[in-house]
mmCIF file of C-alpha atoms and ligand atoms in Angstrom:
data_model
loop_
_atom_site.group_PDB
_atom_site.id
_atom_site.type_symbol
_atom_site.label_atom_id
_atom_site.label_comp_id
_atom_site.label_asym_id
_atom_site.label_seq_id
_atom_site.Cartn_x
_atom_site.Cartn_y
_atom_site.Cartn_z
ATOM 1 C CA MET A 1037 -5.535 -3.190 12.782
ATOM 2 C CA ASP A 1038 -6.507 -3.332 16.470
ATOM 3 C CA PRO A 1039 -7.189 0.027 18.184
ATOM 4 C CA ALA A 1040 -6.831 -1.585 21.649
ATOM 5 C CA ASP A 1041 -3.426 -2.873 20.602
ATOM 6 C CA LEU A 1042 -2.394 0.645 19.598
ATOM 7 C CA ALA A 1043 -3.705 2.088 22.876
ATOM 8 C CA ALA A 1044 -1.613 -0.451 24.805
ATOM 9 C CA ALA A 1045 1.510 0.407 22.788
ATOM 10 C CA ILE A 1046 1.403 4.160 23.524
ATOM 11 C CA THR A 1047 3.831 5.249 26.273
ATOM 12 C CA PRO A 1048 4.791 8.657 27.736
ATOM 13 C CA ARG A 1049 7.668 8.703 25.228
ATOM 14 C CA THR A 1050 5.452 8.243 22.166
ATOM 15 C CA ARG A 1051 5.753 11.202 19.775
ATOM 16 C CA LEU A 1052 4.306 9.954 16.503
ATOM 17 C CA VAL A 1053 1.866 7.283 15.387
ATOM 18 C CA TRP A 1054 2.599 6.264 11.824
ATOM 19 C CA LEU A 1055 -0.333 4.778 9.929
ATOM 20 C CA GLU A 1056 -0.557 3.017 6.619
ATOM 21 C CA ALA A 1057 -3.681 2.101 4.653
ATOM 22 C CA ALA A 1058 -3.738 -0.390 3.114
ATOM 23 C CA GLY A 1059 -0.744 -2.394 4.400
ATOM 24 C CA SER A 1060 1.852 -2.412 1.617
ATOM 25 C CA VAL A 1061 2.267 -6.165 1.333
ATOM 26 C CA THR A 1062 -0.689 -7.869 3.032
ATOM 27 C CA LEU A 1063 -3.224 -5.177 2.051
ATOM 28 C CA GLU A 1064 -5.204 -5.165 5.295
ATOM 29 C CA PHE A 1065 -7.161 -1.928 5.716
ATOM 30 C CA PRO A 1066 -7.226 -0.401 9.219
ATOM 31 C CA ASP A 1067 -10.067 1.564 10.815
ATOM 32 C CA LEU A 1068 -8.269 4.912 10.559
ATOM 33 C CA PRO A 1069 -10.833 7.036 12.481
ATOM 34 C CA ALA A 1070 -10.708 4.512 15.358
ATOM 35 C CA LEU A 1071 -6.888 4.651 15.441
ATOM 36 C CA VAL A 1072 -6.924 8.449 15.337
ATOM 37 C CA ALA A 1073 -9.465 8.426 18.192
ATOM 38 C CA VAL A 1074 -7.068 6.315 20.291
ATOM 39 C CA VAL A 1075 -4.346 8.939 19.817
ATOM 40 C CA ARG A 1076 -6.747 11.815 20.588
ATOM 41 C CA ALA A 1077 -7.727 10.078 23.836
ATOM 42 C CA ALA A 1078 -4.056 9.528 24.731
ATOM 43 C CA ASN A 1079 -3.397 13.229 24.072
ATOM 44 C CA GLN A 1080 -5.788 14.352 26.841
ATOM 45 C CA GLY A 1081 -3.648 16.215 29.375
ATOM 46 C CA ARG A 1082 -0.395 15.859 27.401
ATOM 47 C CA GLN A 1083 1.762 18.920 26.987
ATOM 48 C CA ARG A 1084 3.153 17.772 23.672
ATOM 49 C CA PRO A 1085 0.506 15.997 21.614
ATOM 50 C CA ILE A 1086 1.318 12.764 19.838
ATOM 51 C CA ARG A 1087 1.030 13.387 16.117
ATOM 52 C CA THR A 1088 -0.594 11.061 13.624
ATOM 53 C CA ALA A 1089 0.827 10.622 10.143
ATOM 54 C CA LEU A 1090 -0.607 8.572 7.301
ATOM 55 C CA ASP A 1091 1.473 7.055 4.550
ATOM 56 C CA ASP A 1092 -1.016 7.911 1.793
ATOM 57 C CA THR A 1093 1.004 6.451 -1.087
ATOM 58 C CA TRP A 1094 -1.689 3.810 -1.697
ATOM 59 C CA GLY A 1095 -4.555 6.346 -1.633
ATOM 60 C CA ALA A 1096 -2.486 8.840 -3.665
ATOM 61 C CA GLY A 1097 -4.823 11.683 -2.719
ATOM 62 C CA ILE A 1098 -7.530 9.937 -4.783
ATOM 63 C CA ALA A 1099 -8.929 7.063 -2.722
ATOM 64 C CA LEU A 1100 -8.457 8.603 0.725
ATOM 65 C CA ALA A 1101 -9.022 12.027 2.294
ATOM 66 C CA PRO A 1102 -6.376 11.907 5.078
ATOM 67 C CA PHE A 1103 -7.311 15.169 6.797
ATOM 68 C CA ALA A 1104 -11.016 14.346 6.811
ATOM 69 C CA LEU A 1105 -10.008 11.071 8.473
ATOM 70 C CA GLY A 1106 -8.297 13.127 11.173
ATOM 71 C CA VAL A 1107 -4.551 12.655 10.687
ATOM 72 C CA ASP A 1108 -2.094 15.539 11.223
ATOM 73 C CA VAL A 1109 0.291 14.675 8.396
ATOM 74 C CA ALA A 1110 -0.139 12.962 5.034
ATOM 75 C CA MET A 1111 2.946 11.575 3.348
ATOM 76 C CA GLN A 1112 3.207 10.208 -0.168
ATOM 77 C CA ALA A 1113 5.930 8.479 -2.116
ATOM 78 C CA LEU A 1114 5.635 10.608 -5.275
ATOM 79 C CA THR A 1115 7.776 7.823 -6.724
ATOM 80 C CA LYS A 1116 4.571 5.847 -7.235
ATOM 81 C CA TYR A 1117 1.340 7.363 -8.616
ATOM 82 C CA PRO A 1118 2.229 11.066 -8.945
ATOM 83 C CA SER A 1119 5.260 10.221 -11.101
ATOM 84 C CA GLY A 1120 3.533 7.340 -12.848
ATOM 85 C CA GLY A 1121 6.635 6.683 -14.896
ATOM 86 C CA ALA A 1122 8.608 4.495 -12.467
ATOM 87 C CA ASP A 1123 11.595 6.745 -13.152
ATOM 88 C CA VAL A 1124 11.712 9.176 -10.212
ATOM 89 C CA LEU A 1125 12.370 8.938 -6.460
ATOM 90 C CA MET A 1126 10.570 11.712 -4.581
ATOM 91 C CA GLY A 1127 8.304 12.222 -1.593
ATOM 92 C CA ALA A 1128 5.853 14.724 -0.151
ATOM 93 C CA VAL A 1129 4.951 15.550 3.458
ATOM 94 C CA VAL A 1130 1.747 17.587 3.778
ATOM 95 C CA THR A 1131 -0.023 19.108 6.772
ATOM 96 C CA ARG A 1132 -2.758 21.678 7.401
ATOM 97 C CA ASP A 1133 -1.329 22.547 10.825
ATOM 98 C CA GLU A 1134 0.545 25.844 10.394
ATOM 99 C CA ALA A 1135 2.923 25.332 13.361
ATOM 100 C CA LEU A 1136 3.760 21.813 12.216
ATOM 101 C CA HIS A 1137 4.249 23.104 8.679
ATOM 102 C CA GLN A 1138 6.817 25.647 9.924
ATOM 103 C CA GLN A 1139 8.587 22.901 11.901
ATOM 104 C CA LEU A 1140 8.731 20.669 8.824
ATOM 105 C CA LEU A 1141 10.029 23.531 6.650
ATOM 106 C CA LEU A 1142 12.781 24.279 9.150
ATOM 107 C CA THR A 1143 13.783 20.628 9.449
ATOM 108 C CA HIS A 1144 13.769 20.304 5.676
ATOM 109 C CA MET A 1145 16.040 23.347 5.387
ATOM 110 C CA ARG A 1146 18.400 22.149 8.129
ATOM 111 C CA LEU A 1147 18.734 18.710 6.588
ATOM 112 C CA GLY A 1148 19.591 20.350 3.273
ATOM 113 C CA LEU A 1149 17.111 18.234 1.341
ATOM 114 C CA GLY A 1150 16.363 19.092 -2.251
ATOM 115 C CA VAL A 1151 15.015 17.527 -5.414
ATOM 116 C CA GLY A 1152 16.389 17.674 -8.923
ATOM 117 C CA ALA A 1153 14.648 20.047 -11.328
ATOM 118 C CA ASN A 1154 14.278 17.236 -13.876
ATOM 119 C CA ASP A 1155 12.643 15.020 -11.265
ATOM 120 C CA ALA A 1156 10.223 17.798 -10.286
ATOM 121 C CA GLU A 1157 9.402 18.247 -13.977
ATOM 122 C CA ALA A 1158 8.693 14.514 -14.372
ATOM 123 C CA VAL A 1159 6.302 14.537 -11.398
ATOM 124 C CA LEU A 1160 4.536 17.677 -12.665
ATOM 125 C CA ARG A 1161 4.077 15.959 -16.016
ATOM 126 C CA GLY A 1162 2.602 12.890 -14.315
ATOM 127 C CA LEU A 1163 0.150 14.704 -12.029
ATOM 128 C CA PRO A 1164 -2.596 15.614 -14.556
ATOM 129 C CA SER A 1165 -3.014 11.986 -15.641
ATOM 130 C CA LEU A 1166 -2.950 10.637 -12.054
ATOM 131 C CA PRO A 1167 -6.744 10.306 -11.616
ATOM 132 C CA LEU A 1168 -7.105 8.494 -14.956
ATOM 133 C CA ARG A 1169 -4.202 6.146 -14.255
ATOM 134 C CA TYR A 1170 -5.472 5.485 -10.729
ATOM 135 C CA ARG A 1171 -8.959 4.514 -11.927
ATOM 136 C CA ALA A 1172 -7.657 2.413 -14.833
ATOM 137 C CA GLN A 1173 -5.243 0.456 -12.641
ATOM 138 C CA ASP A 1174 -7.908 0.112 -9.928
ATOM 139 C CA ALA A 1175 -10.363 -1.484 -12.381
ATOM 140 C CA ALA A 1176 -7.711 -3.772 -13.885
ATOM 141 C CA THR A 1177 -6.498 -4.834 -10.436
ATOM 142 C CA ARG A 1178 -9.992 -5.689 -9.189
ATOM 143 C CA ALA A 1179 -10.637 -7.768 -12.305
ATOM 144 C CA LEU A 1180 -7.389 -9.699 -11.918
ATOM 145 C CA ALA A 1181 -7.779 -10.153 -8.136
ATOM 146 C CA ALA A 1182 -11.319 -11.531 -8.582
ATOM 147 C CA TRP A 1183 -10.124 -13.890 -11.321
ATOM 148 C CA MET A 1184 -7.099 -14.995 -9.304
ATOM 149 C CA ARG A 1185 -9.107 -16.165 -6.317
ATOM 150 C CA GLU A 1186 -10.967 -18.658 -8.542
ATOM 151 C CA GLN A 1187 -7.739 -20.321 -9.693
ATOM 152 C CA PRO A 1188 -6.529 -23.724 -8.459
ATOM 153 C CA ARG A 1189 -3.737 -23.682 -5.825
ATOM 154 C CA VAL A 1190 -4.742 -20.143 -4.768
ATOM 155 C CA ALA A 1191 -5.832 -20.120 -1.100
ATOM 156 C CA ARG A 1192 -6.414 -16.416 -0.478
ATOM 157 C CA VAL A 1193 -6.316 -13.156 -2.401
ATOM 158 C CA PHE A 1194 -5.791 -9.965 -0.424
ATOM 159 C CA HIS A 1195 -7.355 -6.797 -1.856
ATOM 160 C CA PRO A 1196 -9.458 -4.446 0.296
ATOM 161 C CA ALA A 1197 -12.418 -4.568 -2.123
ATOM 162 C CA LEU A 1198 -12.762 -8.340 -1.653
ATOM 163 C CA PRO A 1199 -15.297 -8.983 1.136
ATOM 164 C CA ASP A 1200 -13.048 -11.561 2.867
ATOM 165 C CA SER A 1201 -9.975 -9.294 2.825
ATOM 166 C CA PRO A 1202 -9.033 -7.948 6.301
ATOM 167 C CA GLY A 1203 -10.509 -4.499 6.886
ATOM 168 C CA HIS A 1204 -12.928 -4.653 3.954
ATOM 169 C CA THR A 1205 -15.669 -2.899 5.975
ATOM 170 C CA ALA A 1206 -13.403 0.018 6.923
ATOM 171 C CA TRP A 1207 -12.227 0.274 3.310
ATOM 172 C CA ARG A 1208 -15.837 0.419 2.047
ATOM 173 C CA ARG A 1209 -16.668 3.168 4.538
ATOM 174 C CA ASP A 1210 -13.525 5.323 4.225
ATOM 175 C CA ALA A 1211 -12.096 4.807 0.726
ATOM 176 C CA ARG A 1212 -13.195 5.866 -2.740
ATOM 177 C CA GLY A 1213 -11.229 3.385 -4.781
ATOM 178 C CA ALA A 1214 -8.262 1.087 -4.408
ATOM 179 C CA ALA A 1215 -4.711 1.074 -5.724
ATOM 180 C CA CYS A 1216 -3.045 -1.330 -8.146
ATOM 181 C CA LEU A 1217 -1.899 -3.939 -5.590
ATOM 182 C CA PHE A 1218 -3.111 -7.388 -4.613
ATOM 183 C CA SER A 1219 -1.395 -10.277 -2.874
ATOM 184 C CA VAL A 1220 -1.848 -14.011 -3.192
ATOM 185 C CA ALA A 1221 -1.386 -16.792 -0.629
ATOM 186 C CA PHE A 1222 -1.222 -20.285 -2.092
ATOM 187 C CA ASP A 1223 -2.333 -23.664 -0.708
ATOM 188 C CA ALA A 1224 -0.307 -24.930 2.254
ATOM 189 C CA ASP A 1225 1.370 -27.667 0.172
ATOM 190 C CA VAL A 1226 2.782 -25.181 -2.366
ATOM 191 C CA THR A 1227 6.475 -24.890 -1.463
ATOM 192 C CA PRO A 1228 8.374 -21.591 -1.258
ATOM 193 C CA ALA A 1229 10.486 -22.812 -4.195
ATOM 194 C CA GLN A 1230 7.310 -23.271 -6.256
ATOM 195 C CA VAL A 1231 6.164 -19.765 -5.333
ATOM 196 C CA ASP A 1232 9.505 -18.405 -6.517
ATOM 197 C CA ALA A 1233 9.182 -20.472 -9.705
ATOM 198 C CA PHE A 1234 5.744 -18.903 -10.262
ATOM 199 C CA CYS A 1235 7.319 -15.424 -10.031
ATOM 200 C CA ASP A 1236 10.121 -16.434 -12.405
ATOM 201 C CA ALA A 1237 7.611 -17.868 -14.894
ATOM 202 C CA LEU A 1238 5.750 -14.539 -15.204
ATOM 203 C CA ARG A 1239 6.693 -12.635 -18.339
ATOM 204 C CA LEU A 1240 4.708 -9.363 -18.237
ATOM 205 C CA PHE A 1241 4.918 -9.023 -14.442
ATOM 206 C CA ARG A 1242 8.587 -8.215 -13.853
ATOM 207 C CA LEU A 1243 10.343 -8.638 -10.507
ATOM 208 C CA GLY A 1244 10.355 -5.300 -8.690
ATOM 209 C CA TYR A 1245 9.437 -3.549 -5.454
ATOM 210 C CA SER A 1246 7.885 -0.366 -6.766
ATOM 211 C CA TRP A 1247 4.392 0.039 -8.200
ATOM 212 C CA ALA A 1248 1.932 2.455 -9.875
ATOM 213 C CA GLY A 1249 4.140 2.677 -12.959
ATOM 214 C CA PRO A 1250 3.363 1.469 -16.487
ATOM 215 C CA VAL A 1251 4.920 -1.989 -16.019
ATOM 216 C CA SER A 1252 3.303 -4.708 -13.877
ATOM 217 C CA LEU A 1253 5.527 -6.016 -11.088
ATOM 218 C CA CYS A 1254 5.722 -8.991 -8.755
ATOM 219 C CA VAL A 1255 7.524 -9.641 -5.436
ATOM 220 C CA PRO A 1256 7.534 -12.817 -3.331
ATOM 221 C CA TYR A 1257 7.512 -12.082 0.425
ATOM 222 C CA ASP A 1258 8.203 -14.260 3.441
ATOM 223 C CA VAL A 1259 5.541 -12.683 5.668
ATOM 224 C CA PRO A 1260 6.401 -14.191 9.104
ATOM 225 C CA ALA A 1261 9.976 -12.913 8.703
ATOM 226 C CA MET A 1262 8.757 -9.320 8.555
ATOM 227 C CA ARG A 1263 5.990 -9.121 11.137
ATOM 228 C CA THR A 1264 5.593 -9.761 14.843
ATOM 229 C CA ARG A 1265 1.858 -10.517 14.641
ATOM 230 C CA PRO A 1266 0.768 -14.073 13.829
ATOM 231 C CA TRP A 1267 0.206 -14.866 10.152
ATOM 232 C CA PRO A 1268 -2.360 -17.663 9.624
ATOM 233 C CA HIS A 1269 -1.660 -18.272 5.920
ATOM 234 C CA ALA A 1270 1.145 -19.885 3.908
ATOM 235 C CA PRO A 1271 4.330 -17.955 4.780
ATOM 236 C CA ARG A 1272 5.422 -17.175 1.202
ATOM 237 C CA ILE A 1273 3.008 -14.822 -0.574
ATOM 238 C CA VAL A 1274 3.265 -12.937 -3.851
ATOM 239 C CA ARG A 1275 2.388 -9.281 -4.187
ATOM 240 C CA LEU A 1276 1.373 -8.181 -7.644
ATOM 241 C CA ALA A 1277 1.314 -4.574 -8.861
ATOM 242 C CA VAL A 1278 -0.772 -3.979 -11.966
ATOM 243 C CA GLY A 1279 0.613 -1.604 -14.589
ATOM 244 C CA LEU A 1280 -0.965 -0.246 -17.743
ATOM 245 C CA GLU A 1281 -0.778 -3.327 -19.955
ATOM 246 C CA ASP A 1282 -3.895 -4.967 -21.432
ATOM 247 C CA VAL A 1283 -5.802 -6.843 -18.706
ATOM 248 C CA ALA A 1284 -6.352 -9.921 -20.919
ATOM 249 C CA ASP A 1285 -2.597 -10.157 -21.524
ATOM 250 C CA LEU A 1286 -1.903 -9.902 -17.783
ATOM 251 C CA GLN A 1287 -4.487 -12.585 -17.013
ATOM 252 C CA ALA A 1288 -2.961 -14.891 -19.642
ATOM 253 C CA ASP A 1289 0.468 -14.295 -18.110
ATOM 254 C CA LEU A 1290 -0.796 -15.240 -14.635
ATOM 255 C CA ALA A 1291 -2.562 -18.307 -16.067
ATOM 256 C CA GLN A 1292 0.578 -19.649 -17.768
ATOM 257 C CA ALA A 1293 2.707 -19.009 -14.663
ATOM 258 C CA LEU A 1294 0.166 -20.775 -12.390
ATOM 259 C CA ARG A 1295 0.867 -23.988 -14.333
ATOM 260 C CA VAL A 1296 4.201 -24.355 -12.495
ATOM 261 C CA LEU A 1297 2.163 -24.899 -9.294
ATOM 262 C CA ALA A 1298 0.309 -27.956 -10.635
ATOM 263 C CA PRO A 1299 0.622 -30.769 -8.058
HETATM 264 C C1 LIG B 474 7.432 2.894 -2.136
HETATM 265 C C2 LIG B 474 6.798 3.303 -0.878
HETATM 266 C C3 LIG B 474 7.427 4.178 -0.011
HETATM 267 C C4 LIG B 474 8.818 4.711 -0.261
HETATM 268 O O1 LIG B 474 8.933 5.370 -1.446
HETATM 269 P P1 LIG B 474 10.328 5.608 -2.185
HETATM 270 O O2 LIG B 474 10.116 6.858 -2.904
HETATM 271 O O3 LIG B 474 10.516 4.411 -3.083
HETATM 272 O O4 LIG B 474 11.387 5.685 -1.132
HETATM 273 C C5 LIG B 474 6.767 4.530 1.142
HETATM 274 N N1 LIG B 474 5.547 4.049 1.435
HETATM 275 C C6 LIG B 474 4.903 3.212 0.626
HETATM 276 C C7 LIG B 474 3.544 2.712 1.008
HETATM 277 C C8 LIG B 474 5.499 2.805 -0.561
HETATM 278 O O5 LIG B 474 4.873 1.958 -1.363
#
């Protein structure tokens, strides 16, 4: 999130700066052009330039324009939006730099990577409906995130379109939409066991790490255990991924599960 922090982390051995927008779990949205500018400045006088790559799984080629934002490589987990069916594991690495493209092709060949024909077929079948699914899940997610932050026991809701979510200004400037994820931090006196009980009480949101499929999913995370930067909120948060179910049903599911948090 902090360009000065990135500048300080770059050393003569740095080869690649890997970017992600928004953060997968805590949904903060970095100032991508500022981060790219840090790398460009560090590349002055270098023989071998540091490359920038963006994990564009969240933007899915819909909400973000990675090359316009200045990155060298855009990567996507096709597992998520392009498949849309939550039934395929696949990825894409894309660049407009011809020399880098040849390097990637050669590496791909040498590693002997390949995808199954059936998997490729599933992704091709999902692609035409991607924009519609993206917009539908975006709208449903914003509605649920806005509703969630009004609920008792909820301290913070993280979603880049919410004005108090970290990086909201950069999101508004650089993104044309938002994916199906939001995260919730509860009041400080809500115990981790209660947060887990909330997840277990959900019926339509199933436990699961993936997202952008038809079924809504939920994962509890212990944030301080997975980051080195300070985390000023309750340690146990819940990330919710909105599927294609009816929004009113999803809201009712969240409402009934929130009852387990009553003091
Ligand atoms: C899921 C995910 C990946 C990895 O995708 P898989 O195909 O499941 O290995 C990478 N980046 C982001 C942001 C993801 O959400």
